[in-house]
Backbone as a printed PyTorch tensor [residue, N CA C, xyz], in Angstrom:
tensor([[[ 24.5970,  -6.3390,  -4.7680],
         [ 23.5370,  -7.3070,  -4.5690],
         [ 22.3130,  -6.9110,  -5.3890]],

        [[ 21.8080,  -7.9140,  -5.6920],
         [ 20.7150,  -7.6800,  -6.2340],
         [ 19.2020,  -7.8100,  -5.2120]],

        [[ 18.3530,  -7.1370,  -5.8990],
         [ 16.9820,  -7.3400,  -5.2970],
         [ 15.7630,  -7.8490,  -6.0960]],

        [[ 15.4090,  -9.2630,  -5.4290],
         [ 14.4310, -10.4180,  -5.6580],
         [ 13.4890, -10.3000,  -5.0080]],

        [[ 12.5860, -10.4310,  -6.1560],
         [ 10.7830, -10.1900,  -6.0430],
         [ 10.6790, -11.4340,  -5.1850]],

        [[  9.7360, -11.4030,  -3.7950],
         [  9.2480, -12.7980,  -3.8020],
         [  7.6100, -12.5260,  -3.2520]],

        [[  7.2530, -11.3340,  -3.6930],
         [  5.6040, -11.1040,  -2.8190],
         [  5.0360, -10.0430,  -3.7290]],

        [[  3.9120, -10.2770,  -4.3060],
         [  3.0420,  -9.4250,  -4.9830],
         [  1.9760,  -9.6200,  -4.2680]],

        [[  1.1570,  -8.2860,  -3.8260],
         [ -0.2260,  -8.5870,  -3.1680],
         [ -0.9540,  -6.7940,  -3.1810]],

        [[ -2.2390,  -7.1980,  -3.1170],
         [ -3.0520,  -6.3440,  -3.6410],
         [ -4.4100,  -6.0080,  -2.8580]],

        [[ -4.0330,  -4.9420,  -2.4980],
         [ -5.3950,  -4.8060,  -1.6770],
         [ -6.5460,  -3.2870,  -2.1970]],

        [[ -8.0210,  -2.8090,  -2.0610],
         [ -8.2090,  -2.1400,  -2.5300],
         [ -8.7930,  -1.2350,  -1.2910]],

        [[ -9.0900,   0.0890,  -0.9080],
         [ -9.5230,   0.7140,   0.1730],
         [-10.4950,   2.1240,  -0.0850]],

        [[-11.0350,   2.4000,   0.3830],
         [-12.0750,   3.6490,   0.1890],
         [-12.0170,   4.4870,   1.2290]],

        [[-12.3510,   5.9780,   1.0670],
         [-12.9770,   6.7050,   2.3980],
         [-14.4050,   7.0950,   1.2800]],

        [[-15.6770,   7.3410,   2.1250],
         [-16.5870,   7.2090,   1.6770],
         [-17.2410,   8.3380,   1.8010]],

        [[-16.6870,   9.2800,   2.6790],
         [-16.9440,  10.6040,   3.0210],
         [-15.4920,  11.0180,   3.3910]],

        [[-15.6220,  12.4470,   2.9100],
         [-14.4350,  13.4340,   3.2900],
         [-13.5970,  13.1610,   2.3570]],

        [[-13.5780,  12.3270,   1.1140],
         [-12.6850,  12.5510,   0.0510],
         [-11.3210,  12.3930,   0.2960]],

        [[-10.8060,  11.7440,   1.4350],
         [ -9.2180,  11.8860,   1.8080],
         [ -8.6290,  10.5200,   1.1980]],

        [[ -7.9180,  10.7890,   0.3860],
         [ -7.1740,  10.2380,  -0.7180],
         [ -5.9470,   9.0860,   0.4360]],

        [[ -5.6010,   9.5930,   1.3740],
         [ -4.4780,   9.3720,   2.7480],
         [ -5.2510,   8.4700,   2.8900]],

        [[ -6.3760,   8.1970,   3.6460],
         [ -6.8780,   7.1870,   4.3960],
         [ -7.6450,   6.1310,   3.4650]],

        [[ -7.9980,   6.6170,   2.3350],
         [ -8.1030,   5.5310,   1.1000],
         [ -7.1030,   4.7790,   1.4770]],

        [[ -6.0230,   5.1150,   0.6980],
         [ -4.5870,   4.3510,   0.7290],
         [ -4.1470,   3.7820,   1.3280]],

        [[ -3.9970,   3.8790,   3.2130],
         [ -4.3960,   3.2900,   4.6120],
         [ -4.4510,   2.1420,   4.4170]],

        [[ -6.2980,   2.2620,   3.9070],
         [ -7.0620,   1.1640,   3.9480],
         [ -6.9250,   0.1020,   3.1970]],

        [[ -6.4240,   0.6940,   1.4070],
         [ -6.1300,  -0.2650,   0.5150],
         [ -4.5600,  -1.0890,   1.3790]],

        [[ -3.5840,  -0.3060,   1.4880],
         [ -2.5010,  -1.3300,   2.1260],
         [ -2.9770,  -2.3370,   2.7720]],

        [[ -3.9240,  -2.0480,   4.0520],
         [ -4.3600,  -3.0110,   5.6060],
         [ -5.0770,  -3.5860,   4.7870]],

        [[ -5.9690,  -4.1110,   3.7310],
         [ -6.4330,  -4.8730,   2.8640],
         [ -5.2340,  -5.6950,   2.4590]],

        [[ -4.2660,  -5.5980,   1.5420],
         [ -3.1200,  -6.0590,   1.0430],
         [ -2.8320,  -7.1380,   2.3640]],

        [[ -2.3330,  -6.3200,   3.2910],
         [ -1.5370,  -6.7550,   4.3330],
         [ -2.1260,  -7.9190,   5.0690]],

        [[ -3.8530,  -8.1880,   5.0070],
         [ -4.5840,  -8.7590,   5.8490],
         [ -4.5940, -10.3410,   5.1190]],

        [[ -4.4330,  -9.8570,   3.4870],
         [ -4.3080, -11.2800,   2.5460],
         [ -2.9630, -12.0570,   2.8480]],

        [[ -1.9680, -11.6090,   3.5230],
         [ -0.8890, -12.2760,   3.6780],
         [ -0.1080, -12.8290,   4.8680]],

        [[  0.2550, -14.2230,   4.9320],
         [  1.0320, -14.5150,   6.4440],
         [  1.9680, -15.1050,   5.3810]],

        [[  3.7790, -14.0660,   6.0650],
         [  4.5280, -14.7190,   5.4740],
         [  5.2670, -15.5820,   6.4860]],

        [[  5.5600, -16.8460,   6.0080],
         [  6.4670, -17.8000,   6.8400],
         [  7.8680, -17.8300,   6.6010]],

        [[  8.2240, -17.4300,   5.5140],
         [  9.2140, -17.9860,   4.8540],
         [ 10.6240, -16.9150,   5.3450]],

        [[ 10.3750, -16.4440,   6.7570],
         [ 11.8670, -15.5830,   6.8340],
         [ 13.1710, -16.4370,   7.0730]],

        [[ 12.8450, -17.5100,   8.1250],
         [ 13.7950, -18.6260,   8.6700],
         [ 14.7630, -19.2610,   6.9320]],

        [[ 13.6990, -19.4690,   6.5100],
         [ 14.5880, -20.3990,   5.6070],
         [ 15.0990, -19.6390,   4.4260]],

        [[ 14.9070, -18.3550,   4.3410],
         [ 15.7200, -17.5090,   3.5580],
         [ 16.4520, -17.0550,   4.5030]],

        [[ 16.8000, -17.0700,   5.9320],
         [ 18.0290, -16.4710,   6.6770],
         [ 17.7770, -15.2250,   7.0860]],

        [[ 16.7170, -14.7840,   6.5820],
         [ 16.2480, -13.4710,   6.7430],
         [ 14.9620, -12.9060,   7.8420]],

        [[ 14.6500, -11.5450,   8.3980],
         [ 13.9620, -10.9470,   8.8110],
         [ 13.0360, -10.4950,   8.1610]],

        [[ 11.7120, -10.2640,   9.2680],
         [ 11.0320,  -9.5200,   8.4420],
         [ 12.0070,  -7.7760,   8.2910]],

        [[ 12.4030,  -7.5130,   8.9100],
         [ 12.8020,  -5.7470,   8.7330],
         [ 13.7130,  -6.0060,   7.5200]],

        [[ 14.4490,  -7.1300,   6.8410],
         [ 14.8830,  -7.4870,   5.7280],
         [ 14.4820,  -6.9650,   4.3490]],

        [[ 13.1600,  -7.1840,   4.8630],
         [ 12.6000,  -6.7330,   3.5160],
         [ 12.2960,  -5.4090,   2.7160]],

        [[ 12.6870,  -5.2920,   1.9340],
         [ 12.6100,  -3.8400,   1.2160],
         [ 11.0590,  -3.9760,   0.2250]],

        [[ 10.3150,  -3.2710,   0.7880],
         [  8.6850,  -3.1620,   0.1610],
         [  8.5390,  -2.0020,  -0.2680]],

        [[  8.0190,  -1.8940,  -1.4770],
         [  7.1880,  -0.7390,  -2.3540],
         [  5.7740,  -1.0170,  -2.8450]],

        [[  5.3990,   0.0740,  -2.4720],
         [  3.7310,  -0.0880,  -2.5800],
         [  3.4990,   0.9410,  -3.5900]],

        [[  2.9080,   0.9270,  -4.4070],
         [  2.2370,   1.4000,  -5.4900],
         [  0.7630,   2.0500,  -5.0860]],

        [[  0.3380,   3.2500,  -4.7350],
         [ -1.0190,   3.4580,  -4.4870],
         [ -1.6570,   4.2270,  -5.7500]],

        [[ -2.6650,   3.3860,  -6.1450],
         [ -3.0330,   4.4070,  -7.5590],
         [ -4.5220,   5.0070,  -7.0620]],

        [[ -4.4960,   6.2190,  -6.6540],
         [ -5.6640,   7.0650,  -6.6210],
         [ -5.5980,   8.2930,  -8.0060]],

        [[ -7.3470,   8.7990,  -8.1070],
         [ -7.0750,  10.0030,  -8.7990],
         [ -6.3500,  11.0920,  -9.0680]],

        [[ -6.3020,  11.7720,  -7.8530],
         [ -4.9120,  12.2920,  -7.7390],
         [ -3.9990,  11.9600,  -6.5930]],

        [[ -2.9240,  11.5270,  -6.5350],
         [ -1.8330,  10.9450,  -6.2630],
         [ -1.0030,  11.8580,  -5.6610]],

        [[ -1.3720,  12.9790,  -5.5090],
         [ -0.5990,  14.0260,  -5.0770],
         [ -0.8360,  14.8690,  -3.6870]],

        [[ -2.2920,  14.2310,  -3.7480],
         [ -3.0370,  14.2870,  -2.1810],
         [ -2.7190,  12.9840,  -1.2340]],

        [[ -1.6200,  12.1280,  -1.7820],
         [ -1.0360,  10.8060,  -0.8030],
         [ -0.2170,  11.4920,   0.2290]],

        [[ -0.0300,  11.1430,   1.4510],
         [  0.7740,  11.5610,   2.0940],
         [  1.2990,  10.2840,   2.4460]],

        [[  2.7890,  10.2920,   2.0910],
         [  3.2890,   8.9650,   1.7300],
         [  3.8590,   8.7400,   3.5780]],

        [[  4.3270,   9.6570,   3.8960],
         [  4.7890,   9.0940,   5.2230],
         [  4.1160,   8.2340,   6.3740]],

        [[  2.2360,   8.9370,   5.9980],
         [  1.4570,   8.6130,   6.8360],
         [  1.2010,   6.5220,   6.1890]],

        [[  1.2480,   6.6450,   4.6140],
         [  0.8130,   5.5180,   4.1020],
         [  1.9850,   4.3010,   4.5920]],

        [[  3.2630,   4.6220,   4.3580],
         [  4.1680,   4.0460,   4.9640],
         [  4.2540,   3.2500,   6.3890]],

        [[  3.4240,   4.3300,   7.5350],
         [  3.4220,   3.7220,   8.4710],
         [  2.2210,   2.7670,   8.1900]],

        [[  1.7410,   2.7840,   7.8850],
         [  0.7110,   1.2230,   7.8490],
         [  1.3460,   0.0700,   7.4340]],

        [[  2.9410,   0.1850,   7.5460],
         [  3.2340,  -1.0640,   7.2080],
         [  4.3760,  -1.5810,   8.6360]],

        [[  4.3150,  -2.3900,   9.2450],
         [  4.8250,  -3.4110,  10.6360],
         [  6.3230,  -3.3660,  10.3040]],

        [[  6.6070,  -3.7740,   9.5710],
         [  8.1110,  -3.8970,   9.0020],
         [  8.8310,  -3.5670,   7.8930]],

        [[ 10.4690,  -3.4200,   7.9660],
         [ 10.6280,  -3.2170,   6.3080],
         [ 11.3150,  -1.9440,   6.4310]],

        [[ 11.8330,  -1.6260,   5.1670],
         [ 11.7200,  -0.2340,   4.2000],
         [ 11.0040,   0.0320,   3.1850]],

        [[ 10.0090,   1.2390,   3.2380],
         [  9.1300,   1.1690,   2.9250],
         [  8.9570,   2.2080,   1.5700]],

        [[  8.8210,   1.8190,   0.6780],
         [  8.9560,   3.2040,  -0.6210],
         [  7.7490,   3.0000,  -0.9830]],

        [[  6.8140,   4.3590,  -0.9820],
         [  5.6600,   4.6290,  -1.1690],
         [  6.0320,   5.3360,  -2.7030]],

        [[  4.7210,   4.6990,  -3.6730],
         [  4.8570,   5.6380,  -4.6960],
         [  3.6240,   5.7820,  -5.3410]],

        [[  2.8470,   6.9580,  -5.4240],
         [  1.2820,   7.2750,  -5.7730],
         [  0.9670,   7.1970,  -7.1120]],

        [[  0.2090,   7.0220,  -7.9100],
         [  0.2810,   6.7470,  -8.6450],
         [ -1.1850,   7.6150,  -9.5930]],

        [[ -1.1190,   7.6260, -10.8430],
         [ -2.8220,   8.1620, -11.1960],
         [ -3.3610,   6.7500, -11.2130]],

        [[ -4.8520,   6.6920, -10.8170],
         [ -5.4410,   5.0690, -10.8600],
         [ -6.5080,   5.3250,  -9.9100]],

        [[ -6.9770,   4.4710,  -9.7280],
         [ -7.8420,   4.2330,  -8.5400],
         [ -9.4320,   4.8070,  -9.2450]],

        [[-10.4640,   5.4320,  -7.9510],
         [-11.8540,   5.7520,  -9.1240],
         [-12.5040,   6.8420,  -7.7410]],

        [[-13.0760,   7.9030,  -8.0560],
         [-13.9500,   8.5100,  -7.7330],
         [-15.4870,   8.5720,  -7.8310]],

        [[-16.1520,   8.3790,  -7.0450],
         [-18.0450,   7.9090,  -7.2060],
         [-18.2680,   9.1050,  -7.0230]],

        [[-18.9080,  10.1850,  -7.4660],
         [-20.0000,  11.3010,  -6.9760],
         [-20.7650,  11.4760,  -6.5530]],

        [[-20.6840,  11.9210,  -5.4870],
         [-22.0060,  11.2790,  -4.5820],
         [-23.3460,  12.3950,  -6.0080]],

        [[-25.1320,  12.3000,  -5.0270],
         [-25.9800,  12.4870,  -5.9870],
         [-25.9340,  13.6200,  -6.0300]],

        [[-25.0400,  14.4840,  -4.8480],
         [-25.9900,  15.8930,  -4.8920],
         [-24.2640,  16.5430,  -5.2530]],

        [[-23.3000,  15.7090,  -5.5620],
         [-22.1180,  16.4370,  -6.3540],
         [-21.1010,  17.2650,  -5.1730]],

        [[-21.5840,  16.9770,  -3.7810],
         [-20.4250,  17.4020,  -3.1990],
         [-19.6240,  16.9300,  -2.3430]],

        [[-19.7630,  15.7820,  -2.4440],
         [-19.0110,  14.3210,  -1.9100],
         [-18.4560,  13.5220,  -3.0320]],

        [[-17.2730,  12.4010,  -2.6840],
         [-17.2280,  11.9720,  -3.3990],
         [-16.3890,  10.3410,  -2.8320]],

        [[-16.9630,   8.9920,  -3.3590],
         [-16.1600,   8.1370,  -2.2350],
         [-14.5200,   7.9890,  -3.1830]],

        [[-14.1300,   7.9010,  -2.6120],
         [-12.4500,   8.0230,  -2.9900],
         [-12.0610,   6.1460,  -2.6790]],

        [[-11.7810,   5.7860,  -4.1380],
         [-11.0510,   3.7880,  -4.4020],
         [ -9.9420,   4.0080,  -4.6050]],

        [[ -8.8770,   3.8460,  -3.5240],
         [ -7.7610,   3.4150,  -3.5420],
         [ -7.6690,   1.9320,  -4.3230]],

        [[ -5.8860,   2.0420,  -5.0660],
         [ -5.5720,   0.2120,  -5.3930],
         [ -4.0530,   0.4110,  -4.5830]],

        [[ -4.3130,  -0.6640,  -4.2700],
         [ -2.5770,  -0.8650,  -3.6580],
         [ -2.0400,  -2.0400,  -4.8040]],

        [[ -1.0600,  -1.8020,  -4.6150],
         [  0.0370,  -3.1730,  -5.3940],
         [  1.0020,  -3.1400,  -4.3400]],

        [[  1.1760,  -4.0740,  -3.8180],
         [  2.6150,  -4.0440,  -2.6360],
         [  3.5670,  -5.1850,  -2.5450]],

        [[  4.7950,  -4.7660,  -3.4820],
         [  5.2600,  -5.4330,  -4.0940],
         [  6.6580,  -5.9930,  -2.9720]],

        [[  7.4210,  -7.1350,  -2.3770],
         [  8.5550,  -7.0420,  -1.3890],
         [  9.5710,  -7.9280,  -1.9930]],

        [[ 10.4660,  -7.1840,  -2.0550],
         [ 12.2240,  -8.0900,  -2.0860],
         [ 12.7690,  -8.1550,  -1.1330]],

        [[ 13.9250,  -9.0670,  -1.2980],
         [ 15.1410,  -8.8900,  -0.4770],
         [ 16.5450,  -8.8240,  -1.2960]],

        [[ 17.5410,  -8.3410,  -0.6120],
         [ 19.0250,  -8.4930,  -1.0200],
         [ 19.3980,  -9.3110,  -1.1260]],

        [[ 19.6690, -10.2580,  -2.3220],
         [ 20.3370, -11.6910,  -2.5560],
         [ 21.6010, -11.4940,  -2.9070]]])
């Protein structure tokens, strides 16, 4: 079987203190997630747990994602988290803060 795109959506998220790259990412998904009501499971025959979703999180470093935690921010599905370099760091004035911009891309198929 193959797997068909039918949802691109995009959300963006910050932590503004404490630099945690995790709860950026969180936030950018529940952004994504908040732009979308899908209707369309009935008439594709399908569920939401049907759906196989990958999310794209592009922060600075990508290596401070903790994908399991980012994963659960999502209701349904299988969920493939993948971090990415992207996103933007602000400095704060006095250089020891910094707000951390998550991007999500959260992309969903199904098995046709």
């Amino acid at each position: 079987m193959a797997l068909i795109r039918y949802i691109t959506e995009m959300g963006m998220g910050t932590d503004v203190h404490g630099q945690d790259y995790t709860k950026a990412a969180c936030r950018a998904v529940s952004d994504a997630l908040r732009h979308s009501s899908l209707n369309f499971f009935a008439a594709l025959g399908k569920s939401p747990d049907d759906m196989q979703i990958t999310v794209s999180i592009g922060v600075v470093a990508p290596e401070l994602i903790d994908r399991d935690k980012v994963a659960k921010a999502f209701p349904y599905g299988t969920i493939t988290v993948e971090p990415v370099i992207g996103g933007l760091d602000i400095a704060s004035a006095q250089g020891k803060d910094a707000i951390v911009i998550a991007n999500a891309a959260v992309v969903v198929c199904f098995d046709e």
